[in-house]
């Protein structure tokens, strides 16, 4: 199945791609874990909507704050990485959209070439 990747625009144009890596629509099952306000460990399973070498977009029912530190586990590869919420988007019927940045990720974290 062919995958269409987002193309960067020329640097000289009015708009250009500011991302560090290419994004790909990809549904990867993940587990996110964090400590709530009382210090209790919370763990939820979700799936990505978009991935790139440095992070992903997920939708979660929970409302989390920007700069919230997480542990993100790719359930396909079994690898984990520290992560931070860097963007909170719209609330959708199935939850909030979040941009999650991986902290010092291995380039093979998603188990695919990006």
Short mmCIF file of C-alpha atoms in Angstrom, two decimals:
data_model
loop_
_atom_site.label_atom_id
_atom_site.label_comp_id
_atom_site.label_asym_id
_atom_site.label_seq_id
_atom_site.Cartn_x
_atom_site.Cartn_y
_atom_site.Cartn_z
CA UNK A 1 0.00 0.00 0.00
CA UNK A 2 1.60 3.32 -1.03
CA UNK A 3 2.10 5.91 1.69
CA UNK A 4 1.93 9.59 0.85
CA UNK A 5 4.43 11.65 2.83
CA UNK A 6 4.09 15.37 3.40
CA UNK A 7 6.39 17.27 1.09
CA UNK A 8 8.49 20.19 2.30
CA UNK A 9 8.22 23.50 0.50
CA UNK A 10 11.23 25.50 -0.67
CA UNK A 11 12.94 27.51 2.06
CA UNK A 12 12.65 30.65 -0.05
CA UNK A 13 8.88 30.42 -0.23
CA UNK A 14 6.60 32.26 2.18
CA UNK A 15 5.75 29.03 4.03
CA UNK A 16 8.08 26.15 4.66
CA UNK A 17 8.23 22.97 6.68
CA UNK A 18 9.45 23.67 10.23
CA UNK A 19 9.39 20.09 11.47
CA UNK A 20 12.58 18.15 12.17
CA UNK A 21 11.36 15.05 10.37
CA UNK A 22 8.72 13.85 7.97
CA UNK A 23 5.34 12.92 9.40
CA UNK A 24 3.42 9.81 8.47
CA UNK A 25 -0.16 8.88 9.26
CA UNK A 26 0.30 5.70 11.23
CA UNK A 27 -1.80 3.86 13.79
CA UNK A 28 0.71 2.44 16.28
CA UNK A 29 -0.57 1.00 19.58
CA UNK A 30 1.12 2.75 22.51
CA UNK A 31 0.98 2.85 26.29
CA UNK A 32 1.41 6.19 28.07
CA UNK A 33 2.23 6.41 31.75
CA UNK A 34 2.50 9.38 34.10
CA UNK A 35 2.07 10.36 37.74
CA UNK A 36 -1.17 12.16 38.59
CA UNK A 37 -1.46 15.06 41.06
CA UNK A 38 -1.57 12.69 44.05
CA UNK A 39 1.55 10.84 42.87
CA UNK A 40 -0.38 7.76 41.72
CA UNK A 41 0.92 6.13 38.53
CA UNK A 42 -1.60 6.27 35.65
CA UNK A 43 -1.25 4.06 32.58
CA UNK A 44 -3.47 4.15 29.48
CA UNK A 45 -3.33 2.47 26.11
CA UNK A 46 -4.01 4.43 22.94
CA UNK A 47 -2.84 4.55 19.35
CA UNK A 48 -1.03 7.19 17.39
CA UNK A 49 -2.62 9.14 14.57
CA UNK A 50 0.62 10.56 13.19
CA UNK A 51 4.26 9.68 13.89
CA UNK A 52 7.64 11.19 13.03
CA UNK A 53 11.13 10.32 14.26
CA UNK A 54 10.76 12.76 17.18
CA UNK A 55 7.24 12.14 18.42
CA UNK A 56 3.60 11.53 17.61
CA UNK A 57 0.04 12.73 17.87
CA UNK A 58 -2.35 10.74 20.08
CA UNK A 59 -5.90 11.21 21.30
CA UNK A 60 -6.56 10.58 25.01
CA UNK A 61 -9.72 10.87 27.09
CA UNK A 62 -7.69 12.40 29.93
CA UNK A 63 -6.98 16.12 30.06
CA UNK A 64 -3.23 16.63 30.54
CA UNK A 65 -1.26 19.85 30.81
CA UNK A 66 1.48 21.05 28.49
CA UNK A 67 4.97 19.96 29.52
CA UNK A 68 3.57 16.90 31.31
CA UNK A 69 6.28 14.23 31.45
CA UNK A 70 5.28 10.76 30.27
CA UNK A 71 6.68 7.34 29.57
CA UNK A 72 5.64 6.26 26.08
CA UNK A 73 5.87 2.60 25.07
CA UNK A 74 5.52 1.34 21.51
CA UNK A 75 3.47 -1.84 22.05
CA UNK A 76 4.61 -3.37 18.75
CA UNK A 77 8.35 -3.13 19.39
CA UNK A 78 8.14 -3.13 23.19
CA UNK A 79 10.49 -0.14 23.42
CA UNK A 80 9.89 2.76 25.80
CA UNK A 81 11.03 6.35 25.75
CA UNK A 82 10.60 9.41 27.96
CA UNK A 83 8.27 11.96 26.39
CA UNK A 84 6.70 15.38 26.98
CA UNK A 85 3.32 16.86 25.97
CA UNK A 86 4.26 19.79 23.71
CA UNK A 87 0.90 20.56 22.09
CA UNK A 88 -2.74 20.22 23.11
CA UNK A 89 -5.22 20.45 20.30
CA UNK A 90 -8.96 20.21 20.01
CA UNK A 91 -11.22 18.07 22.14
CA UNK A 92 -12.76 15.43 19.91
CA UNK A 93 -15.59 13.00 20.71
CA UNK A 94 -12.98 10.37 21.67
CA UNK A 95 -10.73 12.73 23.67
CA UNK A 96 -8.08 15.43 23.43
CA UNK A 97 -5.48 15.65 20.66
CA UNK A 98 -1.90 15.78 21.99
CA UNK A 99 1.47 16.34 20.39
CA UNK A 100 4.00 14.19 22.21
CA UNK A 101 7.73 14.78 21.81
CA UNK A 102 10.13 11.92 22.50
CA UNK A 103 13.17 12.81 24.63
CA UNK A 104 16.41 11.73 22.86
CA UNK A 105 14.69 9.02 20.78
CA UNK A 106 16.35 6.19 18.93
CA UNK A 107 15.61 6.61 15.21
CA UNK A 108 14.20 3.05 15.11
CA UNK A 109 11.68 3.71 17.91
CA UNK A 110 8.61 3.36 15.68
CA UNK A 111 9.91 0.19 13.98
CA UNK A 112 9.69 1.78 10.53
CA UNK A 113 11.81 4.02 8.37
CA UNK A 114 10.62 7.62 8.47
#
